[in-house]
Structures are given as C-alpha cells and as structure tokens.
Coordinates of C-alpha atoms and ligand atoms in Angstrom, one line a residue:
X839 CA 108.7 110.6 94.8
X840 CA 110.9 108.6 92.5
X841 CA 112.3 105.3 92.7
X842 CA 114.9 103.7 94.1
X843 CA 117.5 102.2 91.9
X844 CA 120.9 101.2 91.9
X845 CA 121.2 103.3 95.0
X846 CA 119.9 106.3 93.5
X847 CA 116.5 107.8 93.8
X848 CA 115.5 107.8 90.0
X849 CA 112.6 107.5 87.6
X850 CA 112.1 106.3 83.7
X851 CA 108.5 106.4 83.4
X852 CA 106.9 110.3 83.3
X853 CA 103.8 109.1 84.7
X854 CA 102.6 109.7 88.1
X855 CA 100.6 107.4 90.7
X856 CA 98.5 109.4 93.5
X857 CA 99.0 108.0 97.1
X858 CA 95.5 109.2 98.9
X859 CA 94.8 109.6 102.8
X860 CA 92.6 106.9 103.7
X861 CA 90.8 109.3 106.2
X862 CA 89.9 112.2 103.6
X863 CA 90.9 110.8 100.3
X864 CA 93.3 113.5 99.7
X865 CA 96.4 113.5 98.2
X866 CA 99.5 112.6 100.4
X867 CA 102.1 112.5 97.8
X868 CA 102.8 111.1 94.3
X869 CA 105.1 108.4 93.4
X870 CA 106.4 107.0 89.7
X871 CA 103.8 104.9 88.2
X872 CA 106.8 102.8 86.7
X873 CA 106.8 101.4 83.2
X874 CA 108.8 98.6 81.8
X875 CA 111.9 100.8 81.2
X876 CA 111.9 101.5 85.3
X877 CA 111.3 97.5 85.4
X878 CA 114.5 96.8 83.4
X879 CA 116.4 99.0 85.1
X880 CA 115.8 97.5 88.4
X881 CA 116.0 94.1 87.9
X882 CA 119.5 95.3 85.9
X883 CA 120.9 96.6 89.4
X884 CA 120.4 93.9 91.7
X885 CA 121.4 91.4 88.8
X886 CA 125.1 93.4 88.6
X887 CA 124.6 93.9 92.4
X888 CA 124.5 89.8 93.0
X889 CA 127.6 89.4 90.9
X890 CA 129.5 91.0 93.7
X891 CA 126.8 90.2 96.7
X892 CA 126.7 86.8 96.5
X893 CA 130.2 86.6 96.9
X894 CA 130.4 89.0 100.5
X895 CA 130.9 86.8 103.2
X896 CA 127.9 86.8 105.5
X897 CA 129.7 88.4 108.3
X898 CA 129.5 91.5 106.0
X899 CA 126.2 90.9 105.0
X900 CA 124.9 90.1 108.9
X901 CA 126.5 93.4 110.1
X902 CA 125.0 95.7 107.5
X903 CA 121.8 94.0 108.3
X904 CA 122.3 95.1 112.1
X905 CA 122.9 98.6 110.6
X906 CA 120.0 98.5 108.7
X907 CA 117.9 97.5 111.6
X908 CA 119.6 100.3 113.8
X909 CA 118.6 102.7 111.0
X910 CA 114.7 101.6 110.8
X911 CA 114.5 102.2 114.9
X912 CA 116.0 105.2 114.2
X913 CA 113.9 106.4 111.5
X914 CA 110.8 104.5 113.4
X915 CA 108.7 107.2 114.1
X916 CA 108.7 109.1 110.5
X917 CA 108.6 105.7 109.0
X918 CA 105.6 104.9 111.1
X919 CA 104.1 108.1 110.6
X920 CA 104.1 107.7 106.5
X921 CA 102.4 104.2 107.0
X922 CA 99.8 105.8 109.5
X923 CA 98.8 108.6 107.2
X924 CA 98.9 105.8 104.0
X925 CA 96.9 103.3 105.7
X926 CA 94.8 105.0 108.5
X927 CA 96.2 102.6 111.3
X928 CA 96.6 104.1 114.6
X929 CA 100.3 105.5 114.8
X930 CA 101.3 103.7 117.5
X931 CA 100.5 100.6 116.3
X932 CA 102.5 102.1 113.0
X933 CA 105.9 102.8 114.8
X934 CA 105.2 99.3 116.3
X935 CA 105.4 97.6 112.8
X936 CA 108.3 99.3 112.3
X937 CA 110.5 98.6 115.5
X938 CA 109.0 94.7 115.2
X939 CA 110.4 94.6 111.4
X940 CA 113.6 95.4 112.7
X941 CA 113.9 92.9 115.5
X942 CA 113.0 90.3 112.6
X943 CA 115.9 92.0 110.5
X944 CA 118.1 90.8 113.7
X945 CA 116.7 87.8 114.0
X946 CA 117.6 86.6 110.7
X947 CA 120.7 87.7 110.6
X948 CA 121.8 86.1 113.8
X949 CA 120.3 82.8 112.3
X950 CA 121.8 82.9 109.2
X951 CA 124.9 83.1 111.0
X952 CA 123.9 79.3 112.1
X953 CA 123.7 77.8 108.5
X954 CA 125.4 75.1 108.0
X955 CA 126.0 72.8 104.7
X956 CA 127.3 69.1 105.2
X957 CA 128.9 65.6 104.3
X958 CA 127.4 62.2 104.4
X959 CA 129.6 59.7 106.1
X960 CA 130.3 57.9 102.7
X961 CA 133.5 56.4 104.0
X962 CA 134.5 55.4 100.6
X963 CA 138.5 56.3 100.4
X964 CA 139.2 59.5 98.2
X965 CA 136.1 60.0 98.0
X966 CA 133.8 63.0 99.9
X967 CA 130.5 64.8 98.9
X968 CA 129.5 68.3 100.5
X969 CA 126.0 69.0 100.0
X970 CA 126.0 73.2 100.1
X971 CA 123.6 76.3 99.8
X972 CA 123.7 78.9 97.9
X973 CA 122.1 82.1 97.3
X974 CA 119.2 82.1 94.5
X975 CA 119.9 85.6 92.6
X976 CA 117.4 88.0 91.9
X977 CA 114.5 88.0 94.4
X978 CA 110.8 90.4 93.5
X979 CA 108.8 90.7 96.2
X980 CA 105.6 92.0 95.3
X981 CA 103.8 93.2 98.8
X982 CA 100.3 94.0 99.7
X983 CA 98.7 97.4 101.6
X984 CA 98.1 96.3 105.1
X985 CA 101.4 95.3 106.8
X986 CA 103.9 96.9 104.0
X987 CA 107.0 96.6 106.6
X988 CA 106.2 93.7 108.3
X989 CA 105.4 91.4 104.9
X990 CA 108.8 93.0 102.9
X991 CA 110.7 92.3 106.1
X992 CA 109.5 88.5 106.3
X993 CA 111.5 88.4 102.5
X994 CA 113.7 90.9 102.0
X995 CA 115.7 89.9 106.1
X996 CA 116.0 86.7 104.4
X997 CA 117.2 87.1 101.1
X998 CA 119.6 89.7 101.4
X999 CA 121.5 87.8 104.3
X1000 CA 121.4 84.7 102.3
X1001 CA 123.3 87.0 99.5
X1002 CA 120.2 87.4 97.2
X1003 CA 119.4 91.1 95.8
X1004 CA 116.4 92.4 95.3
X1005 CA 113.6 94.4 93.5
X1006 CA 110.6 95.3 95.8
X1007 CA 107.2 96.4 94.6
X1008 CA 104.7 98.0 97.1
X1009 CA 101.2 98.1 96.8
X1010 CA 99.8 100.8 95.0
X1011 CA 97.6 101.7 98.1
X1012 CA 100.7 102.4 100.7
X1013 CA 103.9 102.7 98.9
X1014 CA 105.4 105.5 100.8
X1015 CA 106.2 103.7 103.8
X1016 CA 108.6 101.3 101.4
X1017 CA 110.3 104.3 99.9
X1018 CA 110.9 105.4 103.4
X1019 CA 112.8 102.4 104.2
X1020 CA 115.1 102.7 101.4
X1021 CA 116.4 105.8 102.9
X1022 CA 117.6 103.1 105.6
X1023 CA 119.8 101.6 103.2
X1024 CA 121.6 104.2 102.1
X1025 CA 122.7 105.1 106.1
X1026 CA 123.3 101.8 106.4
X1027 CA 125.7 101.4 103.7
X1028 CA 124.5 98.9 101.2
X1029 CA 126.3 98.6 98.0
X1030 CA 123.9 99.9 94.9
X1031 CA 122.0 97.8 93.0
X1032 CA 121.1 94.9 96.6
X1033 CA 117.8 96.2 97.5
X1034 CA 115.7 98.1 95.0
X1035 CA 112.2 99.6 95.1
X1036 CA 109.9 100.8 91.8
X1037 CA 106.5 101.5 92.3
X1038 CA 103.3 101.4 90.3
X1039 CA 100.5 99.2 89.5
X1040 CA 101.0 95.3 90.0
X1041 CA 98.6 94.7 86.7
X1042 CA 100.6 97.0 84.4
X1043 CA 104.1 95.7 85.4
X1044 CA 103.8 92.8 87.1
X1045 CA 104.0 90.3 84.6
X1046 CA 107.3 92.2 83.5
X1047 CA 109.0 91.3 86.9
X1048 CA 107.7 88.1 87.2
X1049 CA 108.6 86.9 83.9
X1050 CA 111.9 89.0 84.0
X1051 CA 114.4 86.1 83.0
X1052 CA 117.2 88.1 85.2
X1053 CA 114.9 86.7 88.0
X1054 CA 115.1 83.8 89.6
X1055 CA 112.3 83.9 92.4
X1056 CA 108.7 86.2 93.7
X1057 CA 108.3 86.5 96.8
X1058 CA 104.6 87.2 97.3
X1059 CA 102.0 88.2 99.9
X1060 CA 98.7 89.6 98.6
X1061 CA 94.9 88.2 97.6
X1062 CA 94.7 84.7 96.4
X1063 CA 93.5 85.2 92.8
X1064 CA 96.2 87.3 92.2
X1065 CA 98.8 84.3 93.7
X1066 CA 97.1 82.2 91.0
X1067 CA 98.1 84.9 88.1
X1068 CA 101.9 85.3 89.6
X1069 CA 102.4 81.9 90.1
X1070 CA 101.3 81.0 86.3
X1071 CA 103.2 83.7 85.0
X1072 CA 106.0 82.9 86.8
X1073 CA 105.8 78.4 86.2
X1074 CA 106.8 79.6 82.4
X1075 CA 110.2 79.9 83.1
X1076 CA 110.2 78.0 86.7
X1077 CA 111.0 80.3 88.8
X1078 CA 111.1 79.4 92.4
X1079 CA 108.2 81.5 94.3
X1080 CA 107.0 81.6 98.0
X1081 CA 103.3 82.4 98.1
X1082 CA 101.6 84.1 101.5
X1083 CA 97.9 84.3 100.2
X1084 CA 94.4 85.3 101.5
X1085 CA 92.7 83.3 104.8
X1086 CA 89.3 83.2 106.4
X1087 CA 89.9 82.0 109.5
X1088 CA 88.3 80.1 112.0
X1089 CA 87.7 79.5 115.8
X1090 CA 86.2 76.8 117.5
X1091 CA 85.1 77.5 121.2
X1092 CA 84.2 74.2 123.0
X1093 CA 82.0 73.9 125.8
X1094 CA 85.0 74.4 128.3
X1095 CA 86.3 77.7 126.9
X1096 CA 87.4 80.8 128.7
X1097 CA 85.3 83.5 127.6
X1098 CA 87.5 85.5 130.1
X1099 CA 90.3 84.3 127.9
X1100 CA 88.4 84.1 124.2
X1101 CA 86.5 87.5 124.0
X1102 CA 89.3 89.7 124.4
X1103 CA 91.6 87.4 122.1
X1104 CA 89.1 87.0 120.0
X1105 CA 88.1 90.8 119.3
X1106 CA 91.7 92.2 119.4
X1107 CA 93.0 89.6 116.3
X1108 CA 89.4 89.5 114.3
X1109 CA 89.8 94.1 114.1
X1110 CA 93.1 94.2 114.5
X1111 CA 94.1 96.8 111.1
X1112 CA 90.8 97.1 110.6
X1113 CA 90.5 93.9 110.0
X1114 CA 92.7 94.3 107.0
X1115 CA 94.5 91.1 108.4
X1116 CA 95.0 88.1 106.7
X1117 CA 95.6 85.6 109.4
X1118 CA 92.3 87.2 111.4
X1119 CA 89.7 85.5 113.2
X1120 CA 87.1 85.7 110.6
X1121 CA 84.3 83.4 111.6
X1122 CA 84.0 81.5 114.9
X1123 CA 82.0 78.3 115.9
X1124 CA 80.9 78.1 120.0
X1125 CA 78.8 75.2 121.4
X1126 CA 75.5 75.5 122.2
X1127 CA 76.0 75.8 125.8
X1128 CA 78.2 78.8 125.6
X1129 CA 76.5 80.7 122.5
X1130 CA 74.4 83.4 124.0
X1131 CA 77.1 84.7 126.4
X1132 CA 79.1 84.9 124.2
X1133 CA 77.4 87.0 122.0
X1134 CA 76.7 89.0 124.8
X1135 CA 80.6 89.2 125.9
X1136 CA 81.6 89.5 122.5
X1137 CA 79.1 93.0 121.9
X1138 CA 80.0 94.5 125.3
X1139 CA 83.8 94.1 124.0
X1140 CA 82.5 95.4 120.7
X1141 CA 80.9 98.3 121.1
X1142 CA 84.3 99.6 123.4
X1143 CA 85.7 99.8 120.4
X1144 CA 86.2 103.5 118.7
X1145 CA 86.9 104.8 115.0
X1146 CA 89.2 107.8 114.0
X1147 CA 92.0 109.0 112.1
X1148 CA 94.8 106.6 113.1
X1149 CA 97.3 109.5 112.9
X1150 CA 95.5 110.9 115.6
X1151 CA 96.4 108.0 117.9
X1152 CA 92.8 108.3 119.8
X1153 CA 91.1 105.3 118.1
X1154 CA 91.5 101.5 117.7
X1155 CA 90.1 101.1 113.7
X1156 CA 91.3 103.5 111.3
X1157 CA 88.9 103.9 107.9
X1158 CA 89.3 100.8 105.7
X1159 CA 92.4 101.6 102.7
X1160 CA 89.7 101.7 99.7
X1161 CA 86.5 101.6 98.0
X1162 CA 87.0 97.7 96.9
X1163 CA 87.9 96.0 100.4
X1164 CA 84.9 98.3 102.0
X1165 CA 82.6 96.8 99.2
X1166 CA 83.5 93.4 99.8
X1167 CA 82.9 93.8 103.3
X1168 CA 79.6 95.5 103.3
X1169 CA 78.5 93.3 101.0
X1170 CA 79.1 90.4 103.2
X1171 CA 76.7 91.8 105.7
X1172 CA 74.1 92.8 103.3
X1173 CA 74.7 88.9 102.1
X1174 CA 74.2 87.5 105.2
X1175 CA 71.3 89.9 106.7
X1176 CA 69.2 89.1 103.5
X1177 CA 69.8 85.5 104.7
X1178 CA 68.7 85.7 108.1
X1179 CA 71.9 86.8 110.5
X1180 CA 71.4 88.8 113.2
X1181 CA 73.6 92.0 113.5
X1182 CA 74.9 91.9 116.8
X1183 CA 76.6 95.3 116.6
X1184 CA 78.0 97.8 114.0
X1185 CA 76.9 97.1 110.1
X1186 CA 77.1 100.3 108.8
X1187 CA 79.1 102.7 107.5
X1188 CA 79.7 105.3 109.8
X1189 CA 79.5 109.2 107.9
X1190 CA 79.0 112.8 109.1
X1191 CA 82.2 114.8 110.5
X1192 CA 85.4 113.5 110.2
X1193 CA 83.9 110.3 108.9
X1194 CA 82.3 111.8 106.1
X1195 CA 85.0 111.0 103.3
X1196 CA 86.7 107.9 105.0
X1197 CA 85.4 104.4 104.5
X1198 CA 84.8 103.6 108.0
X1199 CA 83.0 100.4 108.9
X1200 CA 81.5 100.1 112.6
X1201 CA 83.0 96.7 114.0
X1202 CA 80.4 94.1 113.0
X1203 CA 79.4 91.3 114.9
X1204 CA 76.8 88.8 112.4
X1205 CA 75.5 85.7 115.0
X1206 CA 73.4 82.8 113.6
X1207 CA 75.6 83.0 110.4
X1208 CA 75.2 79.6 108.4
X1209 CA 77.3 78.2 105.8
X1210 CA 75.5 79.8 102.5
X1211 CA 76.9 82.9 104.0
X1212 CA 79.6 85.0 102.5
X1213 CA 80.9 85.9 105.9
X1214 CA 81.5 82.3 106.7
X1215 CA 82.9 81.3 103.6
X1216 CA 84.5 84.4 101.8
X1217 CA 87.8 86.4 102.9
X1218 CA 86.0 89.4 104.8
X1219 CA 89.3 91.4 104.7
X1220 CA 87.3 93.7 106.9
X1221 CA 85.9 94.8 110.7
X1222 CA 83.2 91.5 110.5
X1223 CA 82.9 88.6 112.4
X1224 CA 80.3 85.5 111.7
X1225 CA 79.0 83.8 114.7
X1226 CA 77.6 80.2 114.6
X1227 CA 76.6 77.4 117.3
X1228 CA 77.4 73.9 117.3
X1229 CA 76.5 71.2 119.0
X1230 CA 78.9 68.3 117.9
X1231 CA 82.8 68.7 117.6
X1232 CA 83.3 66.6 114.8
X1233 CA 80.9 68.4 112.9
X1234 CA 82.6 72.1 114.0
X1235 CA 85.8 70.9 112.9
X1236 CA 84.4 70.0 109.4
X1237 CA 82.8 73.1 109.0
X1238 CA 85.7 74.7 110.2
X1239 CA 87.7 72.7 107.3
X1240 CA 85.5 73.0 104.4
X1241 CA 86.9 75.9 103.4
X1242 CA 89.4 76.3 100.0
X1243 CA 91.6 78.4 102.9
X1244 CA 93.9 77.2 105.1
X1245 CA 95.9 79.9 107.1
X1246 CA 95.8 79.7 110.5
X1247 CA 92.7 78.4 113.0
X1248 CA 91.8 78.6 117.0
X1249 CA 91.1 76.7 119.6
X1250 CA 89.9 77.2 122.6
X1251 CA 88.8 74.5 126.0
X1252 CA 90.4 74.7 128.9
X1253 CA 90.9 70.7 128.2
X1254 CA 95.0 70.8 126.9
X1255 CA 94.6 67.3 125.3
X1256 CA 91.1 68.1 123.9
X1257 CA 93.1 71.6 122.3
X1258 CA 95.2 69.7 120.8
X1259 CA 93.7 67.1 119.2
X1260 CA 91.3 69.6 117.2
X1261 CA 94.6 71.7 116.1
X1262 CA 95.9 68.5 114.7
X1263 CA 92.8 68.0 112.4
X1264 CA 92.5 71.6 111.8
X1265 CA 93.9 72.0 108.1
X1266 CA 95.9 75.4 108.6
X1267 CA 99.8 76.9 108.8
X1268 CA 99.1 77.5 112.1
X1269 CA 97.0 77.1 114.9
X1270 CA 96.8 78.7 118.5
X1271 CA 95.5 77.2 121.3
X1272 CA 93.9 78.3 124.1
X1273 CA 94.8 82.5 123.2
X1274 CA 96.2 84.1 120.3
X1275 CA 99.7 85.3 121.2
X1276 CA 102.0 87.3 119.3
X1277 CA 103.4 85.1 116.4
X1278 CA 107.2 84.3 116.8
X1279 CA 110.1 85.4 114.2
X1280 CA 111.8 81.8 114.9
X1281 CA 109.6 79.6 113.7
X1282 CA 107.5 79.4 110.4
X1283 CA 104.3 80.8 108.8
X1284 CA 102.7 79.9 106.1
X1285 CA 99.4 79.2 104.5
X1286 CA 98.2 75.0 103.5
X1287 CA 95.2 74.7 100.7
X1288 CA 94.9 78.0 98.4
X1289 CA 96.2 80.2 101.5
X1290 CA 100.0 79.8 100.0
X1291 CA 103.1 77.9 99.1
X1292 CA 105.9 78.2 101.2
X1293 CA 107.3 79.1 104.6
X1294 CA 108.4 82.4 105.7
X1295 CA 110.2 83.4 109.1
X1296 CA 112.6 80.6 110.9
X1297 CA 115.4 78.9 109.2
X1298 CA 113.1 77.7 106.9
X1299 CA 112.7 81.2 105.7
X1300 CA 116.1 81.7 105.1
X1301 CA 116.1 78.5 103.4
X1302 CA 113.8 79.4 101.3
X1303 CA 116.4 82.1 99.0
X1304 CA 119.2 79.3 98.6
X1305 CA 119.2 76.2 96.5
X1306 CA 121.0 73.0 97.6
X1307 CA 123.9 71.6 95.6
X1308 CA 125.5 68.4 95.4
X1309 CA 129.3 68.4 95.1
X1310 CA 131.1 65.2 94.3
X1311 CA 134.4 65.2 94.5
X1312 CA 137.2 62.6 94.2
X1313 CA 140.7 62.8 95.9
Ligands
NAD539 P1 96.4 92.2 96.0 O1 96.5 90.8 95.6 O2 95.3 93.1 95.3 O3 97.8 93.0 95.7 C1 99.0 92.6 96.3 C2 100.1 93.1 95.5 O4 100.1 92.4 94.2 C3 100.1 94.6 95.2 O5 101.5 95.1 95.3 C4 99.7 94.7 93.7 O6 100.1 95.8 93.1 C5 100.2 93.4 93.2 N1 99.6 92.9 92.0 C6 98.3 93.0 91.6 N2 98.1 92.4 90.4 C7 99.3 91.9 90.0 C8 99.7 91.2 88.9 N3 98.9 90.9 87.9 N4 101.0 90.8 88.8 C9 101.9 91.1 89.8 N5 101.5 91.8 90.9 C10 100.2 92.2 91.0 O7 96.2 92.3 97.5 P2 95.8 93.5 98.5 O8 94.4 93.9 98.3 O9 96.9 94.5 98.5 O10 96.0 92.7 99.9 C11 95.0 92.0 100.4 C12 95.2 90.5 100.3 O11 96.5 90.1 100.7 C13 94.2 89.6 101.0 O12 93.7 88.6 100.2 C14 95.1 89.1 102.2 O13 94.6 87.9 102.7 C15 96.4 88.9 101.5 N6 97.4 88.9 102.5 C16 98.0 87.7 102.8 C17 99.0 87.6 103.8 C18 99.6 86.3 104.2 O14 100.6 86.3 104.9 N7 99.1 85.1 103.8 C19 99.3 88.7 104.5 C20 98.7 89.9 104.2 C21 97.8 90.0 103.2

C-alpha cells in the first residue's frame, strides 16, 4: 500500500515494510517503508494545504469533520476489521474503536464551534486589545500500535478543526488501520494536502519530521524513552509538542472497598488490549484485611478469561503485537518469581494449536509483589498484574507515588470523602474513584511526572493547536 499524499495515494521511497498477523506472523499486507523524499513531500502538502486551510471558516471545517465522522461509521466495520487482523484485538472491540473515534471527531467539532477570543475592559478611549487564537500550521502526529484510531483521533479532531494540517505517522506494527482512514477523507471531501499519512519506521524518519522546519508542532503518544528523543529533537527549533507517554498504574483498595465493585473493574482495565494499555491498572495495593479475598476474587475473575484470534470474536485477549512487548512482560514475571511472588494465575506462554506462532500470554496475576519488583515499578505493557498488602494509608499512597510515572491511579472505599482525599495526593492525570468508567471526550487527559506533557480531549485539546496573540490596536 502506498501513501497518502496531497490527496493521492503515492510513494517516493521503493522500499517496502511488512505488516504481520499478530496471531500467525504472516504477512497481511505491505506498505512504503518511507524515506526522506516521501517525508518532504508530506510535510510540502499540508504546508501548501494550511496556506488555504487556515483561512476556511470553521463552519466549513466543522461540517467536513461531521462528514468525515459519517464516513468512519460507515466504513467501521472494514476499518475495524484491518485493525483486528493488525493488532489481534477482538473485532468487536475493533469496530468499537472506530465508531468511538468518530463520536470524538463530533465532539470536537461541535466544541470548537464554542471558541471564543476576547477583550479586556481597558476602558482607555481609542484604545481596545483583542486577545485571539490562531491555528499553529503544520501538526506530525507520530502514534503508537495499540489504539491507532483512538490516539490519531485525540490530535488529528483537534487540529484540523482548529485549521491546522497535518502529516500522520503510524506505528510500524499496525499501520493499515490508518491508511484505511484516509480513504475517509477523500469521501468526505477534504481539500489535498490537510491530512496526510507516510508510513515506515519512527527511527529512520523520525527525526526528519520532527526536525522538519515546515513544522510547527508533534503530537505524540508512544513509550516514554522515545518521548525523551522527540522532544529533544524537536526543543532545537522549539516546536510546540504534546506528549501522551507510557504509565504503570496504580490502585489502592482500602479496607472499605467493594470487591463486588473492584474485581470486575479491576480485571476488565488491567487486560483490556491485552494489556497493551497505557492508562491500565498495572499494580494494586489492598489492606491487609481484604488481601486474601481478593486474590481469591481476583483469580476466579481471572481464569474466566479466554485467548484467541481476535478476528474470530470468541476471545477476550488477542496474542500480544510482537516479540519485544511479550519479552518485557515475561520477563517481569520471571523478575518477580525469582524474587519471591506468587503466581496467582497464568505466567506462561500459551503454545500448541492455534497458539503455536502467536505471542499469547495467559492473564497473570503476581500477589506478594514488593517494590524491588519489575512488575511494581516498570511499565508491564502486558496481561500482568502485581498484588501487594498494606497496612497503613499513608504508606500505600507513597508507594503508590514513588514511581517516575504519573498517568492515571484508583481508588477504591466505599468512604466518598476518604476517596477523595487519596485522589488528591495521588500524583496522576487522572484518577477514578470508586470504579473505572469509560473516560469522557469533554474533559482532559494527560500524563503528570515522565507520563507526558500536555492535555488532550476537552477544550483544552483544541487549545492545544492554536497560539494566543495579543492585538493592540489604537482608534
Ligand atoms: P514506541 O515509542 O515504540 O513507538 C511509538 C511511535 O513512535 C511509533 O509510530 C514509532 O514508529 C515512533 N518512533 C519510534 N522511534 C522514533 C523516533 N526516534 N522518532 C520519531 N518517532 C519514533 O511505542 P509503542 O511500542 O508503539 O507503544 C507503546 C508505548 O506507548 C507504551 O509505553 C505506552 O504506555 C505508550 N502509550 C501511551 C499512551 C498515552 O496516552 N499516554 C497511549 C498509548 C500508548
């Protein structure tokens, strides 16, 4: 497959990049393993393209976003079906990604329909200044494997709307669902050159994009390290960037918890994807009084759980995308068994049959992890869970801190003031209380510490592709 440029579906670079089933390992399609000529061409189009976009008025730009999210339901299911058979997720919960990303497309462009610049009440005669927005240029997102709709949408929704253009790059792992979306512009009706996708690898044209000096802001979501890389890159010619980075995640159960309440929350968000989820419970802290049924609850919930192809739509984990994040993870466990843990459930690789060339991992529950662990202290990025007791709040909430992370955290006691007064000393984006409901388009997420820079979703999304001026003027 080639990419998509300047409205056309075009390719400098000869060279090819494989695109593997996660399942089998074989070969689902090939796309352009771009070089820096497929780069410059790119970032060419959408710089032309804003000449002319910036200037649409936003009523244009808000109804060609409803058409582009009337397009993605559309197209939902073959869309969906390319990012099962890329990823391995279940297909329903595929389609799901898509239809979701399209409701956020909505969303944003009903909000930006709300932005508003202003005056200060000076009152000095002949005198007024309007403090305005206005749209940054060119935007690169560069976007990881595990939610390749969902994490575009959360910066693309945004930055077109606001009258930015952009150049997306996909991961090299699931690039075929992005390509697929493109198609969605051209039904729509998007003028050439606004929204742009070239694949390949992030380390051999990466630094091209982010130190293109046609572009004016990265929009990023991927593994921490490689935040650190973009955003150096990137600080040489000071381009604005919003950075979504990695998490490890944790929960604190207090002696009044619903387990009724936890262990289903708690299972459903820590293998959601596989547990290729950033925001995902990855270790959890439960007072002494509560600890061994808990466990027990939490392996009965467990052991429900079922591996397959997610194309097949018969499973709830899919096989993990690649070889790297299923070392990582089974390393953790062989980290923290040589330490002591106890396996609950799962910890191994599950082969034979259809298993045989996937890297499945059984759902893995690790209880009497302690802080030397990986598990407790590392981004699992994987199906594992650490389990440790506590016996003083104060001291769970420090453990639950000490982490260079800061994403999102849990609570749960059935005491509402008691709730919140650990969220508030909890140092993450954002914190649930009590369950872990869907997150909401309207309001903002984001990582504090190493987990990211920036806000994305809610106004201050959209805020986040303009820049404020100042205009003084005198009458
Ligand atoms: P990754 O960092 O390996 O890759 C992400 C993207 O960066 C890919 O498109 C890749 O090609 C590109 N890239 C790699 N090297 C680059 C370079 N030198 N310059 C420019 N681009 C480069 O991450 P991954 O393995 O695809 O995804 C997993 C990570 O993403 C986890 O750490 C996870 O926590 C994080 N993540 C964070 C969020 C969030 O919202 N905070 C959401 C999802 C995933």
């Amino acid at each position: 497959m080639k990419n998509y440029i300047n409205g056309e579906w075009t390719a400098f670079s000869q060279e090819e990049m494989h695109v593997l089933n996660p399942v089998d390992g074989s070969l689902l399609n090939s796309v352009c393993r771009s070089g820096l000529e497929d780069v410059e061409a790119a970032v060419n189009a959408a710089a032309i393209a804003f000449e002319t976009w910036k200037k649409t008025p936003i009523q244009e730009r808000v109804q060609l976003q409803k058409k582009l999210a009337a397009s993605m339901r559309k197209q939902s299911a073959s869309i969906g079906r390319q990012l099962s058979l890329e990823l391995g997720r279940p297909l329903t919960a595929c389609i799901h990604e898509i239809n979701r990303s399209a409701e956020l497309l909505e969303y944003y462009a009903e909000e930006a329909l709300r932005m508003k610049g202003y005056f200060p009440l000076t009152n000095v005669e002949g005198e007024k200044v309007l403090v305005t927005r206005e749209p940054l240029g060119v935007v690169v997102s560069i976007t990881p494997f595990n939610y390749p709709i969902t994490l575009l949408t959360f910066k693309m929704g945004a930055a077109l709307v606001m009258g930015c253009t952009m150049v997306s790059k996909p991961s090299e792992d699931t690039p075929l669902s992005t390509l697929a979306l493109a198609a969605c512009f051209e039904e729509a009706g998007y003028p050439a050159g606004v929204f742009n996708v070239i694949t390949g690898y992030g380390k051999e044209i990466g630094d091209a994009l982010v130190s293109h000096p046609k572009v004016t802001k990265i929009a990023f979501t991927g593994g921490t390290s490689t935040g650190a890389h973009i955003a150096g890159v990137a600080a040489r010619t000071h381009k604005r960037i919003t950075l979504e980075l990695g998490g490890q995640s944790p929960a604190i159960l207090c002696e009044d918890a619903d387990l009724d309440m936890a262990v289903p929350a708690i299972v459903k968000h820590g293998f959601a994807n596989t547990g290729q989820f950033c925001y995902r419970v990855n270790r959890v802290y439960v007072h002494e009084s509560l600890y061994e049924q808990f466990c027990q609850k939490m392996k009965e919930a467990t052991e429900k759980l079922t591996l397959g192809a997610g194309i097949e739509d018969n499973c709830d984990l899919g096989p993990m995308v690649n070889e790297k994040i299923f070392a990582n993870a089974f390393q953790q466990i062989e980290d923290a068994q040589s330490k002591g843990a106890r396996i609950l459930t799962g910890g191994k690789r599950r082969t034979g049959g259809i298993y045989e060339k996937g890297f499945f991992l059984e759902p893995t529950l690790i209880a009497e992890a302690s802080p030397e662990m990986k598990i407790m202290r590392e981004e699992t990025f994987g199906p594992v869970i650490g389990i440790a007791s506590f016996t003083n709040e104060a001291a769970a909430i420090q453990e639950a801190n000490a982490s260079p992370y800061g994403l999102a955290a849990y609570v749960f006691s059935h005491n509402i003031g008691r709730g919140l007064r650990i969220a508030e000393q909890l140092q993450a984006g954002s914190v649930w209380v009590n369950n872990i409901q869907r997150s909401y388009h309207s309001v903002p997420f984001g990582g504090m510490k190493q987990s990211g820079i920036g806000r994305e979703k809610g106004i201050h999304g959209l805020e986040a592709y303009t820049e404020l001026k100042t205009i003084y003027l005198n009458y």
